[in-house]
């Protein structure tokens, strides 16, 4: 009886033995680390065999392994030993596009050096690096492709693409010099990105870490120096939100934004926590949260952030561009929503050399009929150059309802040096402090078309000659209290617009102003001090 049972179990035991994880080395498959031999087939064979025998690790020993597109498979981790380099080919014909789509500027993209599609339990790890040779690849590309750069760049490969995968680990590796985006994670779940170093500059569109419609994501202790947005959340499809994401301990430098949500924004961004990050030397925004293609941004908290030499520290935008990026699968959506976002404990030094002249600290704007709702900014300290005059304080900002959402979209200047807000509801601004390097006659705060606005415990630097330190235009319901403002001017708070009502000012400490609260005669009744 026991023997018969053993015979019955033998096939199962043999099957189990066949799927035991098997580690291997790419050099055993003929890969040559000489920087010139194209190793695509050899590396792919090592991955395929590892996958077929149950998975495991595919090792890259020290050396420079040239390759085109390689595809990760289930249960396979690429391990780069110290001194190992996976080197991207500079010939475009060596790359494949396994998941084509159109990005936010309307360019067809998707080619990649390392790609995984519908795979489970995969990873990249080790002390080595992946180098896309982006600048050299571009130099070769433009010899034969004479179209404008804005049209041709999409053919160049991403460095890493993870598409509809589950249980993904990217740990300890260095990612360098992509031909386009550096790392793009699309509609994937259970992602852990840890101790990754990215230096990817030299060509346009070198985003660092791109999270596109992914869920259950953890990103910790990474260094990113990128030619485009350093950490960016996108939703290029309406079918899967960015959700349940935690980010801590990142150091971010960028020629664009440090932390960004959008512009591609079809599905929601929700339940996202970002904390303990340092943003420095960014050329186009520190924190930018943008929904313009129908997404809902909600339940997002960003805290304990420091910024140094950042052009325009924050931009929050709800717009109606309403683009579609995967046209075979998606249709145009209606305007989204922006609600229940908290930004707290931010200390920033804004760059004097900014997109806006003179610079401004924070821009917040919806569009007519669509309000940014319940946004809270708390414990915010911004040092800024100043230099605005009374004429600047009355500059009209374009609505740009359907335009690409950038700081420059609302330029060339903003009528407030500190915070400018338009089309907002339930805006709470607590414990706000500004430092100016030069006198600025623009208000510290301007709100246009607002409802239920709260300003509490502001410390406003000394300025002279301003028409108002705080200006409220067509604001229904505002509580302004515990304001400390040095210097002199016409009014501490000025209320304008026929739709303004119910404005309260209390507990202010600002003795150098002709009036504490000035209300235009055109304002409807109901305002008071």
XYZ file of C-alpha atoms in Angstrom:
529
model
C 0.000 0.000 0.000
C 2.797 2.409 0.916
C 4.625 1.552 -2.306
C 1.500 2.283 -4.363
C 1.140 5.646 -2.615
C 4.786 6.423 -3.382
C 4.226 5.615 -7.055
C 1.233 7.943 -7.098
C 3.228 10.755 -5.481
C 6.287 10.435 -7.741
C 4.906 12.565 -10.627
C 4.004 15.309 -8.181
C 7.474 15.210 -6.590
C 9.174 15.340 -9.975
C 6.981 18.241 -11.004
C 7.884 20.104 -7.842
C 11.599 19.551 -8.479
C 11.266 20.987 -11.970
C 9.849 24.290 -10.699
C 12.422 24.937 -7.981
C 13.865 28.428 -8.532
C 17.067 28.319 -10.570
C 19.619 31.152 -10.478
C 21.808 31.716 -13.492
C 24.413 34.044 -14.968
C 24.043 35.841 -18.311
C 27.655 35.071 -19.217
C 26.785 31.355 -19.230
C 24.398 32.119 -22.099
C 27.088 33.812 -24.158
C 26.632 37.427 -23.045
C 29.868 39.352 -23.537
C 30.750 42.325 -21.326
C 32.695 44.351 -23.892
C 30.288 47.326 -24.456
C 29.997 46.500 -28.179
C 28.575 42.989 -28.571
C 24.766 43.103 -28.757
C 23.627 40.687 -26.038
C 19.835 40.980 -26.375
C 19.243 37.351 -27.430
C 21.610 35.889 -24.825
C 20.118 37.873 -21.947
C 16.578 37.064 -23.047
C 17.421 33.356 -23.238
C 18.740 33.472 -19.659
C 15.520 35.142 -18.485
C 13.282 32.733 -20.399
C 15.061 29.630 -19.081
C 15.001 30.966 -15.524
C 11.270 31.553 -15.862
C 10.618 28.083 -17.311
C 12.423 26.360 -14.432
C 10.399 28.149 -11.746
C 12.136 31.495 -11.586
C 15.037 32.873 -9.596
C 17.780 35.409 -10.172
C 19.534 36.230 -13.405
C 22.945 37.643 -12.484
C 25.000 40.227 -14.348
C 28.669 40.007 -13.332
C 30.976 43.026 -13.476
C 31.286 44.424 -16.989
C 29.318 46.378 -19.576
C 26.617 44.346 -21.355
C 25.124 46.048 -24.425
C 21.505 45.169 -25.196
C 18.245 46.171 -26.841
C 14.814 45.424 -25.370
C 14.721 42.569 -22.859
C 11.495 41.329 -21.302
C 11.196 40.221 -17.685
C 9.064 37.135 -17.014
C 7.240 35.720 -13.979
C 9.335 35.036 -10.862
C 12.541 36.453 -12.350
C 14.759 39.062 -10.693
C 17.667 40.689 -12.491
C 20.575 41.050 -10.081
C 23.383 43.441 -11.000
C 26.591 42.722 -9.133
C 28.928 45.556 -8.217
C 30.492 46.902 -11.400
C 27.830 45.389 -13.664
C 26.223 47.650 -16.261
C 23.325 46.844 -18.567
C 24.044 49.248 -21.411
C 21.266 50.332 -23.752
C 21.962 50.160 -27.483
C 22.108 53.506 -29.300
C 20.367 51.979 -32.340
C 16.581 52.428 -32.270
C 15.975 49.254 -34.290
C 17.129 47.217 -31.271
C 14.054 48.222 -29.243
C 10.452 46.966 -29.097
C 7.243 48.633 -27.953
C 5.165 46.058 -26.077
C 2.543 48.519 -24.804
C 2.138 51.581 -27.070
C 0.359 54.688 -25.781
C 0.251 58.469 -26.220
C 1.688 60.741 -23.510
C 0.481 64.165 -22.353
C 1.996 66.167 -25.193
C 0.393 63.915 -27.800
C 3.477 61.867 -28.682
C 3.338 58.084 -29.285
C 5.680 56.358 -26.828
C 6.352 53.031 -25.080
C 9.644 51.556 -26.344
C 11.904 50.432 -23.485
C 15.185 48.750 -22.580
C 13.875 46.615 -19.689
C 10.163 45.826 -19.864
C 7.706 43.507 -18.124
C 4.097 43.017 -19.251
C 1.499 41.057 -17.236
C 4.194 39.473 -15.077
C 4.185 38.516 -11.393
C 6.871 38.512 -8.726
C 9.642 40.311 -10.615
C 12.503 42.562 -9.625
C 15.636 44.573 -10.289
C 18.294 44.640 -7.600
C 21.986 44.870 -6.788
C 24.840 47.346 -6.682
C 25.184 47.649 -10.458
C 23.365 49.938 -12.847
C 21.299 50.254 -15.994
C 22.505 52.926 -18.425
C 20.391 53.966 -21.412
C 23.081 56.126 -23.093
C 20.365 58.691 -23.797
C 22.555 61.475 -25.171
C 24.463 59.166 -27.527
C 21.221 57.532 -28.651
C 19.708 60.928 -29.427
C 22.808 62.062 -31.324
C 22.574 59.026 -33.600
C 18.804 59.319 -33.950
C 18.737 62.920 -35.171
C 21.209 62.222 -37.969
C 18.459 60.477 -39.946
C 15.276 61.810 -38.291
C 15.061 65.489 -39.248
C 11.650 66.201 -37.722
C 11.448 68.750 -34.880
C 12.543 67.329 -31.528
C 9.005 67.636 -30.151
C 7.815 65.107 -32.764
C 10.656 62.586 -32.863
C 11.609 62.067 -29.206
C 8.858 59.478 -28.607
C 10.752 56.832 -30.581
C 13.511 56.828 -27.997
C 13.233 54.129 -25.320
C 12.320 54.372 -21.674
C 14.890 52.750 -19.415
C 12.488 50.580 -17.352
C 8.772 49.866 -18.041
C 6.581 47.763 -15.757
C 3.116 47.141 -17.286
C 0.199 45.454 -15.462
C 2.480 43.537 -13.114
C 2.049 42.364 -9.514
C 4.663 42.092 -6.747
C 7.448 44.241 -8.140
C 10.664 45.041 -6.263
C 13.258 47.547 -7.466
C 15.987 47.861 -4.871
C 19.497 49.294 -4.561
C 20.135 49.652 -8.309
C 21.255 52.787 -10.134
C 19.335 53.975 -13.193
C 21.170 56.307 -15.567
C 20.592 58.370 -18.695
C 17.373 57.124 -20.251
C 16.439 57.924 -23.833
C 13.042 59.154 -22.551
C 11.340 58.398 -19.195
C 13.652 56.648 -16.739
C 11.178 54.335 -14.979
C 7.479 53.935 -15.768
C 5.147 51.722 -13.720
C 1.722 51.279 -15.362
C -1.374 49.713 -13.765
C 0.713 47.528 -11.480
C 0.179 46.491 -7.851
C 2.296 45.740 -4.800
C 5.346 47.734 -5.836
C 8.351 48.336 -3.584
C 10.990 50.833 -4.741
C 13.801 51.202 -2.233
C 17.301 52.714 -2.114
C 17.276 53.445 -5.840
C 19.578 56.101 -7.255
C 18.627 57.846 -10.473
C 20.785 60.224 -12.482
C 19.034 60.740 -15.788
C 19.737 63.981 -17.609
C 21.033 65.019 -21.008
C 17.914 64.663 -23.167
C 14.354 65.913 -22.785
C 11.606 64.005 -20.942
C 13.901 62.199 -18.489
C 11.264 61.724 -15.744
C 12.733 59.886 -12.755
C 10.108 57.678 -11.057
C 6.776 57.583 -12.917
C 3.792 55.913 -11.208
C 0.927 55.556 -13.712
C -2.339 54.125 -12.377
C -0.656 51.885 -9.785
C -1.850 50.695 -6.371
C -0.271 49.545 -3.120
C 3.043 51.261 -3.769
C 5.878 51.947 -1.340
C 8.799 54.217 -2.307
C 11.539 54.861 0.248
C 15.002 56.371 0.527
C 15.704 57.148 -3.134
C 17.922 59.799 -4.734
C 16.671 61.259 -7.999
C 18.414 63.742 -10.300
C 16.277 64.028 -13.409
C 15.975 66.098 -16.542
C 12.182 66.082 -16.182
C 9.856 65.528 -13.199
C 11.657 63.667 -10.413
C 8.663 61.856 -8.847
C 5.531 61.933 -10.985
C 2.133 60.283 -10.655
C 0.098 59.872 -13.853
C -3.051 58.138 -14.995
C -2.832 57.704 -18.755
C -5.861 55.385 -18.617
C -9.239 55.952 -16.930
C -9.500 52.338 -15.754
C -7.144 52.261 -12.748
C -6.404 54.905 -10.114
C -3.183 55.776 -8.375
C -4.164 54.601 -4.893
C -2.726 53.469 -1.544
C 0.732 54.927 -2.058
C 3.334 55.811 0.576
C 6.492 57.797 -0.180
C 9.168 58.660 2.414
C 12.713 59.921 2.544
C 13.358 60.991 -1.063
C 15.918 63.529 -2.285
C 14.727 65.099 -5.514
C 16.423 67.384 -8.037
C 14.804 68.154 -11.365
C 14.775 70.407 -14.393
C 10.977 70.332 -14.013
C 9.030 69.435 -10.829
C 10.152 67.702 -7.660
C 6.813 66.030 -6.805
C 4.000 66.054 -9.367
C 0.557 64.540 -9.963
C -0.611 64.896 -13.587
C -0.602 66.204 -16.168
C -1.963 62.924 -17.608
C -4.909 62.561 -15.249
C -7.796 60.353 -16.415
C -8.180 58.054 -13.385
C -8.141 59.166 -9.761
C -5.286 59.996 -7.397
C -6.355 59.016 -3.889
C -5.089 57.833 -0.521
C -1.525 59.001 -1.150
C 0.936 59.967 1.614
C 4.277 61.650 0.909
C 6.591 62.732 3.739
C 10.133 63.522 4.755
C 11.448 64.574 1.333
C 13.999 67.186 0.293
C 13.509 68.980 -3.033
C 16.332 71.101 -4.398
C 17.415 72.980 -7.523
C 14.196 72.332 -9.424
C 13.469 74.524 -12.430
C 9.679 74.250 -12.726
C 7.987 73.718 -9.365
C 8.515 71.961 -6.059
C 5.079 70.364 -5.515
C 2.525 70.352 -8.362
C -0.854 68.632 -8.068
C -2.763 68.806 -11.364
C -5.967 67.194 -12.533
C -7.033 68.329 -15.993
C -8.321 65.193 -17.797
C -11.198 64.125 -15.545
C -9.462 62.625 -12.507
C -10.427 63.170 -8.885
C -7.552 64.156 -6.608
C -8.642 63.392 -3.045
C -7.316 62.255 0.311
C -3.728 63.255 -0.414
C -1.336 64.343 2.333
C 2.148 65.777 1.775
C 4.154 66.668 4.889
C 7.586 67.451 6.300
C 9.086 68.760 3.078
C 12.117 71.018 2.693
C 12.928 72.875 -0.516
C 16.043 74.758 -1.550
C 16.366 76.952 -4.661
C 13.053 75.827 -6.109
C 11.302 77.823 -8.817
C 7.707 78.416 -7.670
C 7.346 76.083 -4.665
C 3.715 74.940 -5.241
C 1.038 74.761 -7.957
C -2.441 73.270 -7.501
C -4.645 73.055 -10.594
C -8.096 71.724 -11.452
C -8.630 72.243 -15.203
C -10.538 71.035 -18.235
C -7.982 69.993 -20.846
C -9.718 66.573 -21.101
C -7.142 64.721 -23.207
C -7.294 60.996 -24.058
C -4.050 58.995 -24.162
C -5.073 55.431 -25.045
C -7.566 56.323 -27.723
C -8.498 52.732 -28.607
C -9.669 52.072 -25.035
C -10.733 55.429 -23.554
C -13.072 58.300 -24.338
C -13.058 61.945 -23.332
C -14.173 62.582 -19.747
C -15.852 65.449 -17.932
C -13.981 67.814 -15.618
C -12.705 66.089 -12.471
C -12.553 67.188 -8.842
C -9.846 68.292 -6.396
C -10.743 67.815 -2.723
C -9.457 66.949 0.745
C -5.759 67.585 0.177
C -3.453 68.554 3.055
C 0.011 70.072 2.700
C 1.746 70.659 6.028
C 5.179 71.378 7.493
C 6.900 72.798 4.418
C 9.947 75.059 4.580
C 11.051 76.426 1.216
C 13.607 78.783 -0.222
C 12.228 79.918 -3.565
C 14.648 80.682 -6.367
C 14.882 84.328 -7.425
C 15.465 83.124 -10.992
C 11.939 81.840 -11.547
C 9.442 81.278 -14.387
C 7.396 84.169 -12.981
C 8.907 87.652 -12.818
C 8.742 88.713 -10.002
C 8.471 85.295 -8.323
C 5.455 83.978 -6.406
C 5.231 81.203 -3.817
C 1.983 79.254 -4.307
C -0.610 79.169 -7.114
C -4.056 77.593 -6.547
C -6.695 77.659 -9.264
C -9.729 75.789 -10.483
C -11.852 76.904 -13.436
C -15.231 78.684 -13.449
C -17.835 76.366 -11.961
C -15.253 73.819 -10.760
C -13.698 74.635 -7.384
C -10.645 73.268 -5.659
C -12.343 72.155 -2.435
C -11.092 71.663 1.128
C -7.424 72.267 0.446
C -5.449 72.816 3.663
C -2.001 74.402 3.826
C -0.569 74.353 7.336
C 2.810 75.309 8.794
C 4.217 76.753 5.570
C 7.386 78.893 5.609
C 8.593 80.357 2.300
C 11.491 82.714 1.602
C 11.042 84.592 -1.664
C 12.759 87.376 -3.615
C 10.029 90.046 -3.700
C 10.255 92.997 -6.056
C 6.631 93.395 -7.192
C 4.983 96.790 -7.640
C 1.419 98.118 -7.427
C 0.851 97.522 -11.112
C 1.868 93.878 -10.727
C -0.704 93.565 -7.922
C -3.490 94.159 -10.452
C -2.267 91.826 -13.176
C -5.075 89.663 -14.629
C -4.213 85.953 -14.730
C -5.530 83.955 -17.741
C -8.037 81.200 -17.030
C -6.347 78.814 -19.527
C -9.232 76.404 -18.966
C -8.178 73.743 -21.485
C -4.442 74.390 -21.591
C -1.482 72.268 -20.521
C -1.135 73.034 -16.793
C 2.201 74.647 -16.035
C 3.355 77.583 -13.945
C 4.162 79.527 -17.117
C 0.580 78.935 -18.352
C -0.521 81.528 -15.781
C 2.401 83.927 -16.280
C 4.230 86.123 -16.870
C 3.439 87.184 -13.298
C 0.945 86.623 -10.498
C -0.732 89.447 -8.493
C 0.311 87.981 -5.099
C 3.855 87.276 -3.943
C 2.790 84.647 -1.397
C -0.388 82.723 -2.225
C -2.750 83.383 -5.129
C -6.021 81.432 -5.120
C -8.926 81.401 -7.589
C -12.092 79.275 -7.805
C -11.616 77.737 -4.355
C -14.006 76.514 -1.675
C -13.155 75.608 1.921
C -9.528 76.784 1.604
C -7.739 76.682 4.974
C -4.402 78.483 5.388
C -2.924 78.050 8.873
C 0.420 79.130 10.328
C 1.797 80.725 7.183
C 5.032 82.707 7.137
C 6.863 84.543 4.361
C 10.280 86.160 4.218
C 11.073 88.725 1.514
C 14.514 89.675 0.216
C 13.129 92.941 -1.219
C 10.032 95.077 -0.803
C 6.964 93.776 -2.646
C 3.844 95.887 -3.165
C 1.717 92.925 -4.230
C -0.475 91.377 -1.534
C 0.781 88.393 0.414
C -2.551 86.741 -0.396
C -5.087 87.254 -3.171
C -8.283 85.209 -3.478
C -10.579 85.558 -6.475
C -13.943 83.748 -6.492
C -13.736 81.926 -3.172
C -16.131 80.475 -0.625
C -15.537 79.799 3.078
C -11.890 80.850 3.266
C -9.872 80.701 6.498
C -6.622 82.510 7.229
C -5.241 81.892 10.724
C -1.874 82.809 12.269
C -0.045 84.461 9.418
C 3.314 86.190 9.928
C 3.691 88.669 7.078
C 6.990 90.534 6.521
C 7.372 94.293 6.492
C 6.463 95.940 3.201
C 5.691 99.534 2.301
C 3.357 101.179 -0.166
C 1.023 98.232 -0.799
C -2.637 98.817 -1.604
C -3.448 95.790 0.561
C -1.657 92.920 2.273
C -4.639 90.597 1.831
C -7.108 91.108 -1.026
C -10.396 89.235 -1.331
C -12.332 89.545 -4.596
C -15.813 88.032 -4.863
C -15.313 85.957 -1.730
C -18.336 84.710 0.151
C -17.456 83.781 3.702
C -13.958 84.480 4.994
C -12.440 84.431 8.460
C -9.130 86.271 8.777
C -7.597 86.142 12.254
C -4.329 86.223 14.167
C -2.519 88.121 11.400
C 0.811 89.766 12.211
C 1.958 92.207 9.533
C 4.754 94.762 9.784
C 5.336 97.776 7.535
C 2.767 100.175 6.168
C 0.189 100.527 3.435
C -3.376 101.444 2.595
C -5.150 98.422 4.105
C -4.405 95.177 5.860
C -7.438 93.473 4.263
C -9.247 94.823 1.218
C -12.583 93.324 0.109
C -13.789 93.843 -3.454
C -16.408 92.514 -5.865
C -20.190 92.574 -5.896
C -20.309 88.927 -4.799
C -18.232 89.386 -1.647
C -19.986 88.853 1.692
C -19.437 87.717 5.271
C -15.793 88.709 5.723
C -14.534 88.796 9.323
C -11.210 90.147 10.582
C -10.132 89.651 14.188
C -7.093 89.564 16.473
C -4.770 91.217 13.969
C -1.479 92.895 14.879
C -0.793 95.367 12.086
C -0.524 98.974 13.211
C 1.080 100.637 10.200
C -1.938 100.513 7.873
C -4.469 103.222 7.172
C -7.299 100.728 7.529
C -7.478 97.274 9.028
C -10.447 96.229 6.866
C -11.461 98.161 3.755
C -14.691 97.172 2.035
C -15.572 98.597 -1.360
C -18.971 100.292 -1.554
C -19.994 97.888 -4.351
C -19.699 94.886 -2.015
C -23.075 93.453 -1.028
C -24.129 93.685 2.594
C -23.064 91.108 5.116
C -19.343 91.845 5.440
C -18.169 92.930 8.816
C -15.284 93.251 11.242
